[in-house]
Coordinates of C-alpha atoms and ligand atoms in Angstrom, one line a residue:
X219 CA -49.8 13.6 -20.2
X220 CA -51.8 10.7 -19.5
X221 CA -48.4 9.1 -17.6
X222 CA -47.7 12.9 -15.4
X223 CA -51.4 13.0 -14.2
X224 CA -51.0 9.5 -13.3
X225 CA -47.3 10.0 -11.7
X226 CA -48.9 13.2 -10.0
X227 CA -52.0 11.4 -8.4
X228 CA -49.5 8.5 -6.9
X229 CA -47.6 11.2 -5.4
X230 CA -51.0 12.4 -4.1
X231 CA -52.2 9.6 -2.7
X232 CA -48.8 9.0 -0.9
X233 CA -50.3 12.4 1.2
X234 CA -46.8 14.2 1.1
X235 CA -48.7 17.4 0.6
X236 CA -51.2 17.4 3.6
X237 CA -47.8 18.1 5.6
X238 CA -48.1 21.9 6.3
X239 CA -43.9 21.5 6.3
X240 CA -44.0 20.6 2.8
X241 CA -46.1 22.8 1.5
X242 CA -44.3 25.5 3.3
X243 CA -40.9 24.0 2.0
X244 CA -42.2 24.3 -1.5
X245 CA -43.5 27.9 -1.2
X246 CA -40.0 28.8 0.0
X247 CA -38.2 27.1 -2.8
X248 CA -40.8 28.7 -5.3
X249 CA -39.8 31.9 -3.6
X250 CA -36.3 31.2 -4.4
X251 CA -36.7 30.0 -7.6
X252 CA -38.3 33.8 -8.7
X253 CA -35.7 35.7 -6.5
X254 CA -32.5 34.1 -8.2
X255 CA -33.8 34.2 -11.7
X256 CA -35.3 37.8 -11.4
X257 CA -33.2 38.8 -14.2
X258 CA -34.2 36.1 -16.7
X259 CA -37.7 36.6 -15.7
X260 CA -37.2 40.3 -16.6
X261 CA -35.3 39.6 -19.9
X262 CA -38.6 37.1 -20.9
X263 CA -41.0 40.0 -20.1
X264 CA -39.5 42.5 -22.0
X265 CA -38.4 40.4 -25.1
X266 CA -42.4 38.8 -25.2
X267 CA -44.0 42.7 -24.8
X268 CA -41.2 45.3 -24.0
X269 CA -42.5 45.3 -20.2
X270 CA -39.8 46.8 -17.9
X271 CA -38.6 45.4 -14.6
X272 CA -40.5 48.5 -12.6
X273 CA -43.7 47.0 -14.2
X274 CA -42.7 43.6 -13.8
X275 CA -41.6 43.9 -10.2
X276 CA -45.2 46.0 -9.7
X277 CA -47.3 43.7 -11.3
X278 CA -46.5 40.7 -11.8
X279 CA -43.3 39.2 -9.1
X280 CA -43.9 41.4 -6.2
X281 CA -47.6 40.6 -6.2
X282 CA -46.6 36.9 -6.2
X283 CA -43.7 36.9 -3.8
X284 CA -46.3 38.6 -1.5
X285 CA -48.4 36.1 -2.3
X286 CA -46.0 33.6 -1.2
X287 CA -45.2 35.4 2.2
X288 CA -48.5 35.3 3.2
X289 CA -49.4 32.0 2.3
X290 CA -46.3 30.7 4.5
X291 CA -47.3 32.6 7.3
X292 CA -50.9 32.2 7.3
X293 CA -51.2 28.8 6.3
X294 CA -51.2 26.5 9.4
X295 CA -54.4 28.7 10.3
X296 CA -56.1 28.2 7.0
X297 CA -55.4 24.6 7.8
X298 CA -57.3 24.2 11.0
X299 CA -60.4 22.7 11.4
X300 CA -63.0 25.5 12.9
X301 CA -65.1 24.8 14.9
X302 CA -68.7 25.1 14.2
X303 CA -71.9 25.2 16.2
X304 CA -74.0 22.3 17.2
X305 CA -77.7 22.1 17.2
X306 CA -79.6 20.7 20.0
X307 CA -80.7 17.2 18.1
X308 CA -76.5 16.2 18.3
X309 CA -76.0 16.8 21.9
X310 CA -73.1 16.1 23.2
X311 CA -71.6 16.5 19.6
X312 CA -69.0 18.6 18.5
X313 CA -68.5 19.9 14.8
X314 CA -66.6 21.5 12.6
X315 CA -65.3 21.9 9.2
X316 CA -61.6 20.9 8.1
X317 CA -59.9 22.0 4.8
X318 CA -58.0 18.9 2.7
X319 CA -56.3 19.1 -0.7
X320 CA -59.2 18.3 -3.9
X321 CA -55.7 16.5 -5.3
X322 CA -54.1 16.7 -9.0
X323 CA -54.9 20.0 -10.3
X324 CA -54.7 21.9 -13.8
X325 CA -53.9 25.5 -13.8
X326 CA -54.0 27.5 -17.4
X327 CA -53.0 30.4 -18.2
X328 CA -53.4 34.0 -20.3
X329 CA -50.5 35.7 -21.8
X330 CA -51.8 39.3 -20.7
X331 CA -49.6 39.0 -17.0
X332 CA -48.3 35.9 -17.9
X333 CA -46.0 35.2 -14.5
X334 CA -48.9 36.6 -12.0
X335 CA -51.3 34.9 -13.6
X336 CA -49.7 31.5 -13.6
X337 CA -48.1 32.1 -10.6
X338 CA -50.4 33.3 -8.1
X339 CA -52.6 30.3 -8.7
X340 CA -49.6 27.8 -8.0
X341 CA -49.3 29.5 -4.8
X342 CA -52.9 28.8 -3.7
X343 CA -52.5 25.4 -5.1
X344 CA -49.4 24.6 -3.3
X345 CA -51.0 26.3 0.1
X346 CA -53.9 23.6 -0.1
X347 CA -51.7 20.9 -0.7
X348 CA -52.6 19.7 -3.9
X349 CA -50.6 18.6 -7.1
X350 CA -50.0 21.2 -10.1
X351 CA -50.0 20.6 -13.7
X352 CA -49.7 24.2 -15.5
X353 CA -49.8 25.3 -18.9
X354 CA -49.0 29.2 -19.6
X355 CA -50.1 30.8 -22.8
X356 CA -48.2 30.3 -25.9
X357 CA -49.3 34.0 -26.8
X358 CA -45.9 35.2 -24.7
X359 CA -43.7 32.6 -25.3
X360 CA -40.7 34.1 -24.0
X361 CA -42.1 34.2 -20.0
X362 CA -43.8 30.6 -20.6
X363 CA -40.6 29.2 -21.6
X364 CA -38.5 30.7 -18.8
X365 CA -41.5 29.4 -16.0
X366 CA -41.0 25.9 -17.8
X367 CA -37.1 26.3 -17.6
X368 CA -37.2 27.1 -14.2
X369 CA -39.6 25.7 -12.3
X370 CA -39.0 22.3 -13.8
X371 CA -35.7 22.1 -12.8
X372 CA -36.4 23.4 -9.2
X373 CA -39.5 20.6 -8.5
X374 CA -40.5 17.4 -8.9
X375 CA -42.6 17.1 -11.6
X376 CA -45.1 14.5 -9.9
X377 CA -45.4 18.0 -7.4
X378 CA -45.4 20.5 -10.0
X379 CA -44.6 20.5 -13.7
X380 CA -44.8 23.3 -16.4
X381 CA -46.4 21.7 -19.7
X382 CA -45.8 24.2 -22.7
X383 CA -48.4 24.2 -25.6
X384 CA -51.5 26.1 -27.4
X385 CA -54.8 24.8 -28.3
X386 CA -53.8 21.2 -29.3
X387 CA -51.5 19.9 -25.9
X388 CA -54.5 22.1 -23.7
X389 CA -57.2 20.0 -25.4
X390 CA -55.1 16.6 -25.2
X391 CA -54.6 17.4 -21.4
X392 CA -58.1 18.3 -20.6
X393 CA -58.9 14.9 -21.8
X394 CA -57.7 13.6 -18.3
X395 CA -59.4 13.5 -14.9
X396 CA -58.3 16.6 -12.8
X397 CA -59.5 17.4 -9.5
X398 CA -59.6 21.1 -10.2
X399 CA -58.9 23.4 -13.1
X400 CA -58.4 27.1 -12.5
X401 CA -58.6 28.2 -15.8
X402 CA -57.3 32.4 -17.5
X403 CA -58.9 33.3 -20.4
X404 CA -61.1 34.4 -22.8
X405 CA -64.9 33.6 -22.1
X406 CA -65.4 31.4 -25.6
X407 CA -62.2 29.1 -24.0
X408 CA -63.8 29.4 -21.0
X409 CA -67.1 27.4 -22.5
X410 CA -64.5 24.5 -23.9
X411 CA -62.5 24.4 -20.3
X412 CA -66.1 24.0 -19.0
X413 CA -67.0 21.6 -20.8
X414 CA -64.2 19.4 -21.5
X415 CA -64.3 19.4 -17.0
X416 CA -68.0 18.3 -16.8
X417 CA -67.5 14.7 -18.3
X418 CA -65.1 14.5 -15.2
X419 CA -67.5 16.6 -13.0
X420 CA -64.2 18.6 -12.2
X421 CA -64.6 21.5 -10.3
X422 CA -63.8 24.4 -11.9
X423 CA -62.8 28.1 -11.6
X424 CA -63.3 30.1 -14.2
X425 CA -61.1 33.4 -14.5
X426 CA -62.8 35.3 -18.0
X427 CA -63.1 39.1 -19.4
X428 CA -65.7 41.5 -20.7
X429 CA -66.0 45.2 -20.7
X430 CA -65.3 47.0 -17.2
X431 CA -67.3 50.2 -17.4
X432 CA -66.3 53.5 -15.5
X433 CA -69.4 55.7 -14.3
X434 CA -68.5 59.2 -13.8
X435 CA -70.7 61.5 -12.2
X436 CA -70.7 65.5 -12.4
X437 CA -70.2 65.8 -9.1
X438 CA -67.0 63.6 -9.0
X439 CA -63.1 64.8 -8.5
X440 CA -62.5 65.1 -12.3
X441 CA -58.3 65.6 -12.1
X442 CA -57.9 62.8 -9.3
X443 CA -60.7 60.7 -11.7
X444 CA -58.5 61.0 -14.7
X445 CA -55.4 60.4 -13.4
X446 CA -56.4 57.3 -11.8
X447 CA -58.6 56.0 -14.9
X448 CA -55.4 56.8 -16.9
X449 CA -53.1 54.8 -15.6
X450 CA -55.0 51.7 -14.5
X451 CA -56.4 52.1 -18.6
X452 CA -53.0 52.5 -20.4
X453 CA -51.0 49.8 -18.0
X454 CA -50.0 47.3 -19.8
X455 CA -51.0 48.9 -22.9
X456 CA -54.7 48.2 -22.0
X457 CA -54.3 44.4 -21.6
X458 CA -55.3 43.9 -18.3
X459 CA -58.6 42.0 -17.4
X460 CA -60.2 44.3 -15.1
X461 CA -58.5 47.1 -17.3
X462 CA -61.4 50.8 -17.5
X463 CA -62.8 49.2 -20.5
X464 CA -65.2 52.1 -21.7
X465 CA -65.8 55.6 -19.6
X466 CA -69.3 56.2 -19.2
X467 CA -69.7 60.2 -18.1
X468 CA -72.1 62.9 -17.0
X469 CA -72.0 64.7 -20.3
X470 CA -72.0 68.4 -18.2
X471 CA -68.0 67.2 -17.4
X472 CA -67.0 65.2 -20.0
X473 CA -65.2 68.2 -21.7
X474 CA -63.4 68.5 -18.4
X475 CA -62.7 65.1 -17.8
X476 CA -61.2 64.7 -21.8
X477 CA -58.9 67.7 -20.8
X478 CA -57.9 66.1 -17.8
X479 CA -57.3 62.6 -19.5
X480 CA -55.2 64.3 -22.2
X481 CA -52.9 66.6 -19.6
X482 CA -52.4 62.6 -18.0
X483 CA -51.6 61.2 -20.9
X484 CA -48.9 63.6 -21.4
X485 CA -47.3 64.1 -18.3
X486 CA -46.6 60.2 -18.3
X487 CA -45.0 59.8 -21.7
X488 CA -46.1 57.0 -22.8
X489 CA -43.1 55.1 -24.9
X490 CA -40.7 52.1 -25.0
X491 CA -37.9 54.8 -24.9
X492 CA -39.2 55.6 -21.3
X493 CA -39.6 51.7 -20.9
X494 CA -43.1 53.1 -19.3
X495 CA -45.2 51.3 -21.9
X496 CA -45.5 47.8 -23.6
X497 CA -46.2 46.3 -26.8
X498 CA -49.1 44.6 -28.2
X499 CA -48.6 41.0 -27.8
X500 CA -49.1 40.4 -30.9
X501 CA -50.0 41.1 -34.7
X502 CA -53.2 39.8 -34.4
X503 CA -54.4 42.0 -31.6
X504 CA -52.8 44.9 -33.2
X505 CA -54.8 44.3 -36.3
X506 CA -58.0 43.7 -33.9
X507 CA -57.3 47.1 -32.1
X508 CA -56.3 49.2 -35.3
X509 CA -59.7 48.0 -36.7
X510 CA -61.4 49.6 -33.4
X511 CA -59.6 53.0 -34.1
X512 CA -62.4 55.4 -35.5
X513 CA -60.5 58.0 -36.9
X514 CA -63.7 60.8 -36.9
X515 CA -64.3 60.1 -32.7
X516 CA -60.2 60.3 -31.9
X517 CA -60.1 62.8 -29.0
X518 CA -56.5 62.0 -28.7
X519 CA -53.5 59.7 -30.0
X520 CA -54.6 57.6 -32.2
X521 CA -50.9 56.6 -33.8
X522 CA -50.1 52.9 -34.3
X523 CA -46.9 51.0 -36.0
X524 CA -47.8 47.5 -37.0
X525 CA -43.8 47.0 -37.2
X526 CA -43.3 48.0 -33.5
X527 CA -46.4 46.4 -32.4
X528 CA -47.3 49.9 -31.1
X529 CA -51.0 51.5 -30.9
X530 CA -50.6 55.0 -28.8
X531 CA -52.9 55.6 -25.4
X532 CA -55.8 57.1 -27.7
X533 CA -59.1 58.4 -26.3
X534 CA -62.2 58.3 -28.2
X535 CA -64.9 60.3 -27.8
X536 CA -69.0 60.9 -28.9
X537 CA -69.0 56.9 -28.3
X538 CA -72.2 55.0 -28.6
X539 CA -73.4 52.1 -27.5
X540 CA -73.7 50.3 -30.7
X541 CA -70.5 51.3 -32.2
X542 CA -68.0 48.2 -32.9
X543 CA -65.4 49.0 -29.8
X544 CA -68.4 48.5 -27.9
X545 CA -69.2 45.1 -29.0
X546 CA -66.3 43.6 -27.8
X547 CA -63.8 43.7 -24.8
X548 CA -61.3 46.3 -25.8
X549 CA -58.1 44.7 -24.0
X550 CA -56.1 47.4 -25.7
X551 CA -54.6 51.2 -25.1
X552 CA -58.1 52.7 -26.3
X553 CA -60.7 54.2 -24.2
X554 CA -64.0 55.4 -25.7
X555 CA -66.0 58.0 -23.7
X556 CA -69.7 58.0 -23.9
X557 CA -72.1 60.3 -22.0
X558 CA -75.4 60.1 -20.0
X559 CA -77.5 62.8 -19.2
X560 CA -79.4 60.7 -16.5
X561 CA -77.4 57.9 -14.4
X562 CA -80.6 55.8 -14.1
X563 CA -80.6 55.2 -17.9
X564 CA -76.9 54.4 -17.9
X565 CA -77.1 52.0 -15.4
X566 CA -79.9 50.5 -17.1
X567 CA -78.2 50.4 -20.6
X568 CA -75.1 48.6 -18.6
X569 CA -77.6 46.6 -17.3
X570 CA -78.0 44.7 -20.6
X571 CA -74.6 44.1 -21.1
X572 CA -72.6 40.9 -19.8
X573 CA -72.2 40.9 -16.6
X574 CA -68.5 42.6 -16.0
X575 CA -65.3 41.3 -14.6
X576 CA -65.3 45.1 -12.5
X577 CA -66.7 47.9 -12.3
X578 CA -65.5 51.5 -11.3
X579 CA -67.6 54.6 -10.4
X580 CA -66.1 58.2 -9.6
X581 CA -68.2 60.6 -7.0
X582 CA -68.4 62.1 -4.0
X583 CA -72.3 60.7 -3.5
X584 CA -72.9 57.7 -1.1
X585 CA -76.1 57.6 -2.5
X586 CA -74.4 57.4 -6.0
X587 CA -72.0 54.6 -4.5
X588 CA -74.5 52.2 -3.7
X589 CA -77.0 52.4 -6.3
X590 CA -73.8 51.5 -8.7
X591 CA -73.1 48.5 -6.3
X592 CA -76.8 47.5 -5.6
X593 CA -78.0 47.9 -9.3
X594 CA -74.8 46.6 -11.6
X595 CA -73.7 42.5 -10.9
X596 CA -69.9 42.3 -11.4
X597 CA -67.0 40.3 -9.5
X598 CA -65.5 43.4 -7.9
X599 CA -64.4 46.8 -8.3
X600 CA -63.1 50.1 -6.7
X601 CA -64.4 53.4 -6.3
X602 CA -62.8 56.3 -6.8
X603 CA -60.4 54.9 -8.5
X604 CA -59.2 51.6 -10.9
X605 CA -57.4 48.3 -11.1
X606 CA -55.9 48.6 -7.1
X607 CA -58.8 46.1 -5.8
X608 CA -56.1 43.7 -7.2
X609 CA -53.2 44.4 -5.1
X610 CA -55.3 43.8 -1.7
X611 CA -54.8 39.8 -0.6
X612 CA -57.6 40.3 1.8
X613 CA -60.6 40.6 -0.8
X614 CA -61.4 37.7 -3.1
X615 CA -60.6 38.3 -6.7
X616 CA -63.3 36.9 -9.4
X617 CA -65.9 37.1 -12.0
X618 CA -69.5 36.3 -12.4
X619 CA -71.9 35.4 -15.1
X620 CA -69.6 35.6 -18.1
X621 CA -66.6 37.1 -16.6
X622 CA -66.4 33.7 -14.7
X623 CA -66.9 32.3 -11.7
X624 CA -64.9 31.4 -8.3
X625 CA -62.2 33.1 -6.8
X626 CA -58.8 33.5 -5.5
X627 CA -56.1 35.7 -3.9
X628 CA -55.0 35.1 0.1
X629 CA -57.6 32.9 1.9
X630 CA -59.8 32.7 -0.9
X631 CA -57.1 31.0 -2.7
X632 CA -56.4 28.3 -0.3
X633 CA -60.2 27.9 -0.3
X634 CA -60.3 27.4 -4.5
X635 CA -58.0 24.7 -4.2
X636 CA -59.8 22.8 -0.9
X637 CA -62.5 20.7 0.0
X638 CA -64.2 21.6 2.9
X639 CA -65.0 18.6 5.0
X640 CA -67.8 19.1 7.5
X641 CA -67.5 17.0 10.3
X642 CA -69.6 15.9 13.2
X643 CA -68.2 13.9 16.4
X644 CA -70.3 12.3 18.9
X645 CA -69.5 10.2 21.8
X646 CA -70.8 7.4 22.9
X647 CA -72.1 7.7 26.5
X648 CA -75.6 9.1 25.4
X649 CA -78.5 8.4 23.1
X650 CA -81.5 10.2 22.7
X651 CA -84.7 7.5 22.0
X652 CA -86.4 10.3 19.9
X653 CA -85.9 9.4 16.1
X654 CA -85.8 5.5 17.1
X655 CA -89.1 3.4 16.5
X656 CA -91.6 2.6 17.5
X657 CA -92.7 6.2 16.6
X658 CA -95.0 7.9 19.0
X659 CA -97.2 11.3 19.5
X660 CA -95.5 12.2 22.5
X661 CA -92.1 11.8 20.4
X662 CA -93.3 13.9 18.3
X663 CA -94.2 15.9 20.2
X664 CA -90.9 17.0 21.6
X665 CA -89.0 16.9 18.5
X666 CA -91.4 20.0 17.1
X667 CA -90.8 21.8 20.2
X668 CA -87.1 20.8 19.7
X669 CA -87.1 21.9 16.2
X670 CA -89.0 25.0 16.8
X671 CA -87.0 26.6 19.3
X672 CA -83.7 26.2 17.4
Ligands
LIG750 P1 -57.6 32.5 -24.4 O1 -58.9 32.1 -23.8 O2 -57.4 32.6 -25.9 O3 -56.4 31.7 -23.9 C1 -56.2 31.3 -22.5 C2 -55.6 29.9 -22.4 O4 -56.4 29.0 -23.0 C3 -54.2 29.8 -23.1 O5 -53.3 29.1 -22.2 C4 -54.5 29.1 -24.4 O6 -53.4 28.3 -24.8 C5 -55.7 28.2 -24.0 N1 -56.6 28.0 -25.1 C6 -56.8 28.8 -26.2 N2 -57.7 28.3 -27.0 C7 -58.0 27.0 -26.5 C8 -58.9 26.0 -26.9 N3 -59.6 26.1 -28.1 N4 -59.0 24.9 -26.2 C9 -58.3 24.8 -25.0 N5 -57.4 25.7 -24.6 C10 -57.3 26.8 -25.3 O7 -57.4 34.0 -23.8 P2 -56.2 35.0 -23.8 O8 -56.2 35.6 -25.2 O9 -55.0 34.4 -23.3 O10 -56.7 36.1 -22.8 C11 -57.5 37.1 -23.0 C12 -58.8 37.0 -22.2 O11 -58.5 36.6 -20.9 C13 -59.5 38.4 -22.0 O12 -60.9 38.2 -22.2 C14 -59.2 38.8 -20.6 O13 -60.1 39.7 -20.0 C15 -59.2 37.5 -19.9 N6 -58.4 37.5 -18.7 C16 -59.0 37.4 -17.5 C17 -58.3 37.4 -16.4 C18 -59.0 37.3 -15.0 O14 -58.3 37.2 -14.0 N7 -60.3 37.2 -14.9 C19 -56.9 37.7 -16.4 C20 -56.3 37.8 -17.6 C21 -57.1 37.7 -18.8

């Protein structure tokens, strides 16, 4: 590791990446790379968590090969210096601001969307020029091992190279000096990623969980609210970061909206036969979300096969806030409703909780909109409906407090993976006397009037 972080910051320093033609030539050649392999990447998918090629395609390639798209197309002009304005005290200055590569970077990865979530970061970090060392998750081994496959074989590994691994090759690499780490995960890794990037003082982004409440108030579109909580909830079998994480409900329509939930549930027939629903990853998150299934507050489903890794889209209701599910991120295909009778002392009670990845709230009152937004700190969210914040390049994807920190996605990507140089330029045909010695009143003078009129 020690010899590719070396090999990769010689390649660096040879400044092959600040070419915008590379950078696009490797974008296109990433792009291939996913196109002509689509149907091993499918196979992977499915054999690590039963996913199907629909749901792949939806949420995992297609995001990233729009990704890619944009990035070609848009990065000259993320490359530009912009121009900035100059105060009086640098006439006849100009200044601006100009993005370069930070250099060798370090991207790790969850297993929850495992090509999207590697992916998606390579293509910001290939955008801003830089150098790529990633490690997927060895939670989905399948998908890490086909990204390894193929995108050694397609690059130069002192460009970009796929390290396989758990917790022993991630702590042996983050022994070495990176110039970034975007880092996927859990919060408690997040500490250790943290850390192990101080004694470098590598920059870091910080991708985590948490629980992603739903408000729901009584004056909200109940079917359309269900429907959409529904599907962003049970996608992926519930293991999706910004994932409804608990429903919190005006209990005058919480009847309705179980109803509703349950007719939703239904109509999309949830099952690998339909190849519209996916496995838990693994035994130990089945045994983890079993453990959470209450069987006196089951509204609905509630099955589970430890053989077939398969826990059914179950709703549980009369939820409080000190029962175990609400302890700790559910990441699973269960979704516990609890009720408020006044919104201010819901908000409040989310309040206390660690600040969430997202946040969703269902109404038709402004004034309900943007006390949610005002009063709750999250990285983003949607209202009206769940998940779709994702799928739009144009608005930076994030956490903050323990759901992380930084983001990414289009522009905001390309910025993650930058340094921002801030440049001025002077010429040399005039000098102002003012901040030269010897220091006098009338000096002085002007340069508060200078400074006060700016
Ligand atoms: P995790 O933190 O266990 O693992 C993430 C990565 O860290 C893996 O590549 C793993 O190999 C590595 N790792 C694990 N333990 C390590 C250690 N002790 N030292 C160094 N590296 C270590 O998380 P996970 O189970 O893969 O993912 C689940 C969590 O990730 C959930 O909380 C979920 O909300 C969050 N998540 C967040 C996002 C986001 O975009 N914010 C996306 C997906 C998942």
């Amino acid at each position: 590791m020690k010899d590719l972080v070396a090999n990769q910051r010689f390649f660096f320093n040879s400044h092959a990446t600040k070419d915008i033609r590379y950078r696009i030539q490797q974008l296109a050649c990433l792009e291939n790379v996913l196109n002509t392999n689509i149907k091993l990447l499918d196979k992977a998918i499915y054999d690590d968590f039963k996913k199907s090629s629909f749901e792949n395609y939806l949420t995992e390639i297609g995001l990233v090969l729009h990704d890619i798209k944009q990035a070609k197309k848009k990065l000259a002009r993320w490359s530009s210096k912009q121009k900035v304005k100059t105060n009086f005290g640098n006439f006849p200055a100009t200044s601006y601001t100009i993005p370069e590569p930070l250099g060798v970077t370090l991207i790790i990865s969850s297993w929850n969307y495992p090509y999207q979530l590697s992916l998606a970061p390579i293509v910001a970090a290939i955008a801003a020029g830089n150098t790529i060392i990633v490690k997927p998750s060895e939670i989905s081994p399948q998908t890490s091992n086909v990204m390894a496959t193929i995108l050694n074989e397609a690059f130069d590994p002192n460009f970009l190279k796929v390290i396989q691994g758990g917790v022993q090759q991630t702590t042996e690499l983050l022994k070495q000096k990176f110039d970034k780490i975007f880092f996927t995960g859990s919060t408690t890794v997040g500490k250790i990623v943290y850390k192990a990037a101080a004694a470098h003082l590598t920059p870091v982004t910080l991708e985590l969980g948490g629980k992603s409440p739903v408000f729901i108030t009584k004056d909200a579109n109940i079917k359309m609210a269900a429907k959409r909580i529904v599907w962003g909830k049970f996608l992926n079998a519930g293991q999706t970061c910004i994932a409804p994480d608990y429903i919190y409900i005006d209990a005058q329509v919480s009847d309705a909206f179980l109803k509703a939930a349950k007719i939703e549930i239904e109509k999309a027939g949830y099952s690998f036969k339909n190849n519209n629903y996916v496995q838990i990853i693994n035994d130990r998150n089945f045994d983890r979300l079993t453990a959470m299934l209450d069987s006196t507050k089951i509204y609905h489903g509630g099955d589970s096969n430890r053989e077939q890794r398969y826990i059914a889209p179950t709703i549980l209701q009369d939820v409080c806030l000190d029962d175990p599910i609400m302890q700790q991120e559910v990441f699973g295909p269960i979704l516990p409703v609890l009720t408020f009778t006044d919104l201010d002392t819901a908000v409040r009670n989310v309040q206390l909780l660690p600040k969430p990845l997202s946040c969703y709230v269902f109404t038709s009152s402004n004034q309900v909109k943007k006390k949610i937004i005002k009063e709750i700190s999250f990285g983003g969210g949607a209202i009206n409906d769940t998940i779709m914040h994702i799928s739009n390049p144009n608005l930076p994807f994030g956490g903050v407090g323990s759901s992380g920190f930084g983001r990414y996605h289009g522009k905001a990507g390309f910025d993650a993976f930058s340094n921002f140089k801030s440049i001025l330029d002077k010429p040399t045909w005039y000098e102002s006397s003012l901040k030269y010695a010897p220091y006098t009143q009338k000096k002085l003078a002007i340069i508060k009037k200078l400074l006060k009129n700016q």
